[in-house]
Amino acid sequence: MKAKFIILLLLCICTTVAAQDKHHHADDSTDVFFRHLQLNELTVTGVTGDTKLKHATTPVSIVSPQVLRATASTNIIDAIAHQPGVSQLTTSGSISKPIIRGLGYNRVVVMSEGVRQEGQQWGDEHGVEVDGSSVNSVEILKGPASLMYGSDAMAGVVILHAQPTLAEGEMRANVSSEYQTNNGLFHYSLQMAGNQKGFVWDARYSDKMAHAYKNKYDGYVPGSQFRERAGRLMLGLNKSWGHSRLTWTAYHLTPSIVEGERDPETGELEHEEGWKGCQYSKSLPFQQVKHYKLVWDNSLNLSSGYLKAIIGYQQNRRQEYEGIRSRATRARNI
């Protein structure tokens, strides 16, 4: 009996040692393949509708109308480029692309009028073709948002919000202007909006022009002048059952191109003959960019929520002039 007890005790000790040895090898840091299999639980979430800021699953920054109006800028991306985690890539005063946490180009989605902005804004000589005067506030989502906005939203999303419709019975006219000394930028915008018995409208025209900007090394920089004209018209109905609004926007931009080539003898920036730094007219080479957008926004109130449908059509055309030659590219999106 005593011998059987000793044998049973030895078997238990051997089993415990073997289990500890197996556990030791399992936790061995040199077993890279095994450790890669030990993944923690991953939860992927997305928000498909309106949500409070404190409940958002990703960091969100809101740029208020007051901040936008108080910021000196040449375009809407330039106006938000000082937000934490946001910067810009620019090739002239009128061309800026958003950069979120070091990522940009087609890794950032820009939303305008409720649809994705689809032009040629990710090319080196293109910007986001949206009139900054028509933007009331900006929402910046920092981080992946591909579940909601598509695979391009790896770095984040920039959402440009238009001014909300007025309360019933209100009518409002607005005139704004701006002047900047460095590049002589002059900008004005005219707006008329109203709401009469649920019929809403909002009409705006903006015009902006600037000559070449100056820096302390070269003085006036040839090719940095531009001209921008934009219009927006919104017509719709606001009723107890919901709303239906049709918005048309047109954006025309004529920027000259900064080439940066220098004279080998003087070291000065080259420019065409007769060019003057303070002139507002275009100089070769230059672009002509035209972007048109038509958006039909519909929302139907239901007992437990709402049903929303947005249909958009966009057309973008760009022409580049270099002497007597011109190159044209065109993009359409539905």
Short mmCIF file of C-alpha atoms in Angstrom, two decimals:
data_model
loop_
_atom_site.label_atom_id
_atom_site.label_comp_id
_atom_site.label_asym_id
_atom_site.label_seq_id
_atom_site.Cartn_x
_atom_site.Cartn_y
_atom_site.Cartn_z
CA MET A 1 0.00 0.00 0.00
CA LYS A 2 2.83 2.33 0.87
CA ALA A 3 4.61 1.51 -2.41
CA LYS A 4 1.46 2.33 -4.43
CA PHE A 5 1.16 5.70 -2.68
CA ILE A 6 4.80 6.59 -3.50
CA ILE A 7 4.34 5.61 -7.18
CA LEU A 8 1.14 7.74 -7.43
CA LEU A 9 2.95 10.73 -5.85
CA LEU A 10 5.83 10.43 -8.32
CA LEU A 11 3.39 10.35 -11.27
CA CYS A 12 1.70 13.55 -10.05
CA ILE A 13 5.05 15.34 -9.69
CA CYS A 14 6.14 14.28 -13.19
CA THR A 15 2.83 15.47 -14.71
CA THR A 16 3.11 18.89 -12.97
CA VAL A 17 6.71 19.37 -14.16
CA ALA A 18 5.74 18.45 -17.72
CA ALA A 19 2.82 20.91 -17.68
CA GLN A 20 5.04 23.71 -16.35
CA ASP A 21 7.67 22.95 -18.98
CA LYS A 22 5.05 23.05 -21.76
CA HIS A 23 3.67 26.35 -20.43
CA HIS A 24 7.21 27.76 -20.28
CA HIS A 25 7.82 26.92 -23.95
CA ALA A 26 4.46 28.38 -24.94
CA ASP A 27 5.42 31.74 -23.40
CA ASP A 28 8.88 31.71 -24.89
CA SER A 29 9.39 35.11 -26.57
CA THR A 30 11.52 33.47 -29.25
CA ASP A 31 8.45 31.64 -30.57
CA VAL A 32 7.36 34.54 -32.79
CA PHE A 33 4.85 32.54 -34.80
CA PHE A 34 2.99 31.34 -31.68
CA ARG A 35 2.88 34.82 -30.14
CA HIS A 36 1.35 36.27 -33.33
CA LEU A 37 -1.51 33.84 -32.94
CA GLN A 38 -2.31 35.19 -29.47
CA LEU A 39 -4.29 38.27 -30.58
CA ASN A 40 -6.42 40.26 -28.22
CA GLU A 41 -10.08 40.79 -29.03
CA LEU A 42 -10.61 43.55 -31.65
CA THR A 43 -13.85 45.52 -31.83
CA VAL A 44 -14.70 47.56 -34.94
CA THR A 45 -17.46 50.13 -34.61
CA GLY A 46 -18.96 52.77 -36.86
CA VAL A 47 -21.61 55.44 -36.57
CA THR A 48 -24.11 55.53 -39.44
CA GLY A 49 -26.13 58.56 -38.35
CA ASP A 50 -26.08 61.69 -36.21
CA THR A 51 -24.36 61.34 -32.86
CA LYS A 52 -23.21 63.54 -30.00
CA LEU A 53 -19.58 64.60 -30.04
CA LYS A 54 -18.85 62.88 -26.72
CA HIS A 55 -20.17 59.59 -28.12
CA ALA A 56 -18.06 59.69 -31.30
CA THR A 57 -15.77 56.70 -31.81
CA THR A 58 -12.95 58.82 -33.33
CA PRO A 59 -11.46 62.21 -32.40
CA VAL A 60 -13.51 65.01 -33.96
CA SER A 61 -12.72 68.73 -34.18
CA ILE A 62 -15.36 71.36 -34.92
CA VAL A 63 -14.27 74.64 -36.53
CA SER A 64 -16.99 77.17 -35.73
CA PRO A 65 -18.17 79.98 -38.02
CA GLN A 66 -16.55 82.53 -35.70
CA VAL A 67 -13.14 80.86 -36.05
CA LEU A 68 -13.43 80.58 -39.82
CA ARG A 69 -14.33 84.26 -40.22
CA ALA A 70 -11.53 85.39 -37.90
CA THR A 71 -8.83 83.38 -39.72
CA ALA A 72 -6.92 85.07 -42.54
CA SER A 73 -6.69 82.57 -45.39
CA THR A 74 -6.73 82.26 -49.17
CA ASN A 75 -8.96 79.14 -49.34
CA ILE A 76 -11.02 76.90 -47.05
CA ILE A 77 -8.25 74.33 -46.46
CA ASP A 78 -5.84 77.12 -45.53
CA ALA A 79 -8.41 78.30 -42.98
CA ILE A 80 -8.40 74.97 -41.09
CA ALA A 81 -4.71 74.12 -41.49
CA HIS A 82 -3.87 75.44 -38.00
CA GLN A 83 -6.14 72.97 -36.23
CA PRO A 84 -4.33 70.34 -34.08
CA GLY A 85 -3.28 67.36 -36.21
CA VAL A 86 -4.17 69.13 -39.47
CA SER A 87 -1.83 70.77 -41.99
CA GLN A 88 -1.84 71.55 -45.69
CA LEU A 89 0.14 70.88 -48.84
CA THR A 90 0.10 73.93 -51.06
CA THR A 91 1.70 74.93 -54.36
CA SER A 92 0.26 78.47 -54.53
CA GLY A 93 -2.14 80.75 -52.70
CA SER A 94 -5.21 79.12 -54.22
CA ILE A 95 -4.19 75.44 -54.19
CA SER A 96 -4.22 73.58 -50.86
CA LYS A 97 -4.75 69.94 -49.94
CA PRO A 98 -5.58 68.76 -46.39
CA ILE A 99 -3.10 66.63 -44.45
CA ILE A 100 -4.35 64.79 -41.34
CA ARG A 101 -1.71 63.36 -39.03
CA GLY A 102 0.82 63.19 -41.84
CA LEU A 103 -1.44 61.51 -44.41
CA GLY A 104 -3.06 63.26 -47.33
CA TYR A 105 -4.01 63.03 -51.00
CA ASN A 106 -6.49 60.17 -51.59
CA ARG A 107 -6.20 59.02 -47.97
CA VAL A 108 -8.42 61.92 -46.88
CA VAL A 109 -12.07 62.33 -47.89
CA VAL A 110 -13.59 65.80 -48.31
CA MET A 111 -17.39 66.11 -47.98
CA SER A 112 -19.28 69.11 -49.32
CA GLU A 113 -23.04 69.65 -49.70
CA GLY A 114 -23.56 66.19 -48.18
CA VAL A 115 -21.58 64.30 -50.86
CA ARG A 116 -17.94 63.50 -51.46
CA GLN A 117 -16.02 66.22 -53.25
CA GLU A 118 -14.88 64.49 -56.45
CA GLY A 119 -12.74 66.65 -58.68
CA GLN A 120 -9.06 66.37 -59.38
CA GLN A 121 -8.02 67.76 -55.99
CA TRP A 122 -5.36 65.13 -55.33
CA GLY A 123 -3.17 66.08 -58.29
CA ASP A 124 -0.05 68.13 -57.60
CA GLU A 125 -1.48 71.25 -59.27
CA HIS A 126 -5.03 70.94 -57.92
CA GLY A 127 -6.84 71.96 -54.78
CA VAL A 128 -10.23 71.41 -53.15
CA GLU A 129 -12.56 73.33 -55.47
CA VAL A 130 -15.03 74.73 -52.92
CA ASP A 131 -15.95 78.34 -52.24
CA GLY A 132 -14.84 79.11 -48.69
CA SER A 133 -17.55 81.78 -48.30
CA SER A 134 -20.28 79.15 -48.64
CA VAL A 135 -18.83 77.09 -45.77
CA ASN A 136 -20.42 77.83 -42.41
CA SER A 137 -18.50 75.33 -40.25
CA VAL A 138 -16.05 72.45 -40.67
CA GLU A 139 -16.04 69.04 -39.01
CA ILE A 140 -12.70 67.19 -38.98
CA LEU A 141 -12.64 63.45 -38.24
CA LYS A 142 -9.11 62.39 -37.31
CA GLY A 143 -8.52 58.71 -37.83
CA PRO A 144 -9.83 55.88 -40.01
CA ALA A 145 -13.45 56.33 -41.06
CA SER A 146 -13.65 53.87 -43.94
CA LEU A 147 -16.78 52.16 -42.58
CA MET A 148 -18.79 55.33 -43.16
CA TYR A 149 -17.02 57.13 -45.99
CA GLY A 150 -15.24 54.47 -48.06
CA SER A 151 -11.73 53.09 -48.31
CA ASP A 152 -10.17 56.50 -49.06
CA ALA A 153 -10.88 57.72 -45.52
CA MET A 154 -7.79 56.06 -44.02
CA ALA A 155 -6.45 59.25 -42.42
CA GLY A 156 -9.72 61.05 -41.78
CA VAL A 157 -12.53 63.13 -43.21
CA VAL A 158 -13.03 66.88 -43.70
CA ILE A 159 -16.76 67.75 -43.75
CA LEU A 160 -17.69 71.21 -45.02
CA HIS A 161 -21.09 72.30 -43.71
CA ALA A 162 -23.14 74.97 -45.48
CA GLN A 163 -25.15 77.54 -43.57
CA PRO A 164 -28.38 76.02 -42.18
CA THR A 165 -31.71 77.15 -43.55
CA LEU A 166 -33.44 80.06 -41.82
CA ALA A 167 -36.48 79.78 -39.58
CA GLU A 168 -39.88 80.20 -41.23
CA GLY A 169 -40.76 83.79 -42.04
CA GLU A 170 -37.15 85.04 -42.01
CA MET A 171 -35.23 86.70 -44.83
CA ARG A 172 -31.61 87.77 -44.66
CA ALA A 173 -29.06 89.50 -46.87
CA ASN A 174 -25.34 89.43 -46.21
CA VAL A 175 -22.36 91.24 -47.72
CA SER A 176 -18.80 90.42 -46.68
CA SER A 177 -15.39 91.52 -47.93
CA GLU A 178 -11.73 90.89 -47.17
CA TYR A 179 -8.37 92.40 -48.04
CA GLN A 180 -4.86 91.08 -47.45
CA THR A 181 -1.76 93.22 -47.82
CA ASN A 182 0.91 90.64 -48.77
CA ASN A 183 -0.68 89.51 -52.03
CA GLY A 184 -3.22 92.28 -52.41
CA LEU A 185 -6.05 89.76 -52.05
CA PHE A 186 -9.48 91.34 -52.45
CA HIS A 187 -12.57 89.25 -51.83
CA TYR A 188 -16.27 89.98 -51.61
CA SER A 189 -19.33 87.76 -51.26
CA LEU A 190 -23.05 88.55 -51.68
CA GLN A 191 -25.77 86.35 -50.18
CA MET A 192 -29.56 86.37 -50.03
CA ALA A 193 -31.52 83.69 -48.11
CA GLY A 194 -35.04 83.22 -46.82
CA ASN A 195 -37.83 80.92 -45.68
CA GLN A 196 -41.43 81.72 -46.60
CA LYS A 197 -44.10 79.17 -45.59
CA GLY A 198 -41.60 76.32 -45.85
CA PHE A 199 -40.14 77.38 -49.20
CA VAL A 200 -36.43 77.97 -48.60
CA TRP A 201 -33.77 79.49 -50.81
CA ASP A 202 -30.15 80.57 -50.53
CA ALA A 203 -28.27 82.38 -53.31
CA ARG A 204 -24.61 83.44 -53.13
CA TYR A 205 -21.98 84.92 -55.45
CA SER A 206 -18.31 85.28 -54.50
CA ASP A 207 -15.35 86.86 -56.26
CA LYS A 208 -11.72 86.76 -55.16
CA MET A 209 -8.52 87.99 -56.81
CA ALA A 210 -4.90 88.26 -55.74
CA HIS A 211 -1.60 89.26 -57.30
CA ALA A 212 1.71 87.49 -56.60
CA TYR A 213 2.68 87.18 -52.95
CA LYS A 214 6.01 88.37 -51.56
CA ASN A 215 8.70 86.70 -49.47
CA LYS A 216 11.90 88.09 -47.97
CA TYR A 217 14.16 86.17 -50.34
CA ASP A 218 12.65 86.78 -53.79
CA GLY A 219 10.16 89.59 -53.38
CA TYR A 220 7.18 88.90 -55.63
CA VAL A 221 6.95 85.22 -56.62
CA PRO A 222 6.01 84.87 -60.32
CA GLY A 223 2.99 82.68 -61.00
CA SER A 224 1.36 82.94 -57.57
CA GLN A 225 -1.52 85.23 -58.59
CA PHE A 226 -5.04 83.83 -59.07
CA ARG A 227 -8.69 84.68 -59.70
CA GLU A 228 -11.61 82.77 -58.17
CA ARG A 229 -15.34 83.12 -58.86
CA ALA A 230 -18.09 80.95 -57.39
CA GLY A 231 -21.86 80.77 -57.21
CA ARG A 232 -24.36 78.74 -55.20
CA LEU A 233 -28.14 78.41 -55.47
CA MET A 234 -30.30 76.31 -53.13
CA LEU A 235 -34.08 75.87 -53.53
CA GLY A 236 -36.20 73.57 -51.40
CA LEU A 237 -39.08 72.77 -49.10
CA ASN A 238 -39.06 72.42 -45.31
CA LYS A 239 -42.27 70.72 -44.16
CA SER A 240 -43.52 68.65 -41.23
CA TRP A 241 -42.86 65.47 -43.24
CA GLY A 242 -39.20 66.37 -43.78
CA HIS A 243 -37.35 68.36 -46.42
CA SER A 244 -36.31 68.28 -50.07
CA ARG A 245 -33.59 70.64 -51.33
CA LEU A 246 -31.84 71.05 -54.66
CA THR A 247 -28.42 72.76 -54.61
CA TRP A 248 -26.35 73.87 -57.60
CA THR A 249 -22.79 75.17 -57.26
CA ALA A 250 -20.32 76.50 -59.81
CA TYR A 251 -16.65 77.14 -59.11
CA HIS A 252 -14.21 78.81 -61.53
CA LEU A 253 -10.53 79.19 -60.65
CA THR A 254 -7.77 80.66 -62.81
CA PRO A 255 -4.43 80.26 -61.02
CA SER A 256 -1.05 80.90 -62.55
CA ILE A 257 1.57 78.20 -61.93
CA VAL A 258 4.70 78.77 -59.83
CA GLU A 259 7.52 77.07 -61.75
CA GLY A 260 10.42 78.10 -59.49
CA GLU A 261 13.03 78.18 -62.25
CA ARG A 262 15.86 80.68 -61.73
CA ASP A 263 18.10 82.63 -64.01
CA PRO A 264 21.54 80.91 -63.96
CA GLU A 265 23.36 84.26 -63.91
CA THR A 266 21.32 86.43 -61.54
CA GLY A 267 19.65 83.69 -59.48
CA GLU A 268 16.31 85.50 -59.71
CA LEU A 269 13.05 83.68 -60.40
CA GLU A 270 12.27 83.61 -64.09
CA HIS A 271 9.09 85.15 -65.44
CA GLU A 272 7.61 86.09 -68.77
CA GLU A 273 8.61 89.35 -70.37
CA GLY A 274 6.69 92.36 -69.09
CA TRP A 275 5.46 90.63 -65.94
CA LYS A 276 4.91 92.82 -62.87
CA GLY A 277 4.55 91.50 -59.35
CA CYS A 278 1.51 93.57 -58.44
CA GLN A 279 -0.52 92.71 -61.54
CA TYR A 280 -3.77 90.77 -61.09
CA SER A 281 -3.94 89.39 -64.63
CA LYS A 282 -2.81 85.82 -65.29
CA SER A 283 0.60 84.97 -66.71
CA LEU A 284 1.89 81.90 -68.51
CA PRO A 285 1.74 79.11 -67.55
CA PHE A 286 -1.72 79.10 -65.94
CA GLN A 287 -4.74 76.87 -65.38
CA GLN A 288 -8.49 77.18 -65.81
CA VAL A 289 -10.42 74.94 -63.42
CA LYS A 290 -14.22 74.63 -63.57
CA HIS A 291 -16.18 72.50 -61.14
CA TYR A 292 -19.98 72.07 -61.25
CA LYS A 293 -22.09 70.20 -58.73
CA LEU A 294 -25.80 69.38 -58.46
CA VAL A 295 -27.08 67.80 -55.23
CA TRP A 296 -30.63 66.68 -54.37
CA ASP A 297 -30.99 66.23 -50.60
CA ASN A 298 -34.13 64.50 -49.29
CA SER A 299 -35.17 63.55 -45.76
CA LEU A 300 -38.44 61.87 -44.73
CA ASN A 301 -39.50 61.85 -41.06
CA LEU A 302 -40.61 58.46 -39.72
CA SER A 303 -42.16 57.45 -36.41
CA SER A 304 -38.89 55.94 -35.14
CA GLY A 305 -36.34 58.00 -37.08
CA TYR A 306 -35.92 59.34 -40.60
CA LEU A 307 -35.13 58.14 -44.11
CA LYS A 308 -32.50 60.14 -45.97
CA ALA A 309 -31.43 60.05 -49.62
CA ILE A 310 -28.82 62.26 -51.30
CA ILE A 311 -28.20 62.20 -55.05
CA GLY A 312 -25.30 64.15 -56.51
CA TYR A 313 -23.73 64.85 -59.89
CA GLN A 314 -20.36 66.53 -60.41
CA GLN A 315 -18.35 67.63 -63.42
CA ASN A 316 -14.78 68.88 -63.28
CA ARG A 317 -12.75 70.32 -66.13
CA ARG A 318 -9.17 71.56 -65.99
CA GLN A 319 -7.16 73.23 -68.73
CA GLU A 320 -3.47 74.13 -68.54
CA TYR A 321 -1.94 76.70 -70.85
CA GLU A 322 1.79 76.81 -71.62
CA GLY A 323 2.47 79.26 -74.43
CA ILE A 324 0.36 78.32 -77.45
CA ARG A 325 -0.22 74.78 -76.16
CA SER A 326 -2.96 73.67 -73.81
CA ARG A 327 -3.74 70.44 -72.03
CA ALA A 328 -7.20 69.51 -70.76
CA THR A 329 -8.39 66.89 -68.29
CA ARG A 330 -11.94 66.15 -67.33
CA ALA A 331 -13.60 64.19 -64.54
CA ARG A 332 -17.21 63.33 -63.86
CA ASN A 333 -18.84 61.71 -60.87
CA ILE A 334 -22.38 60.65 -60.05
#
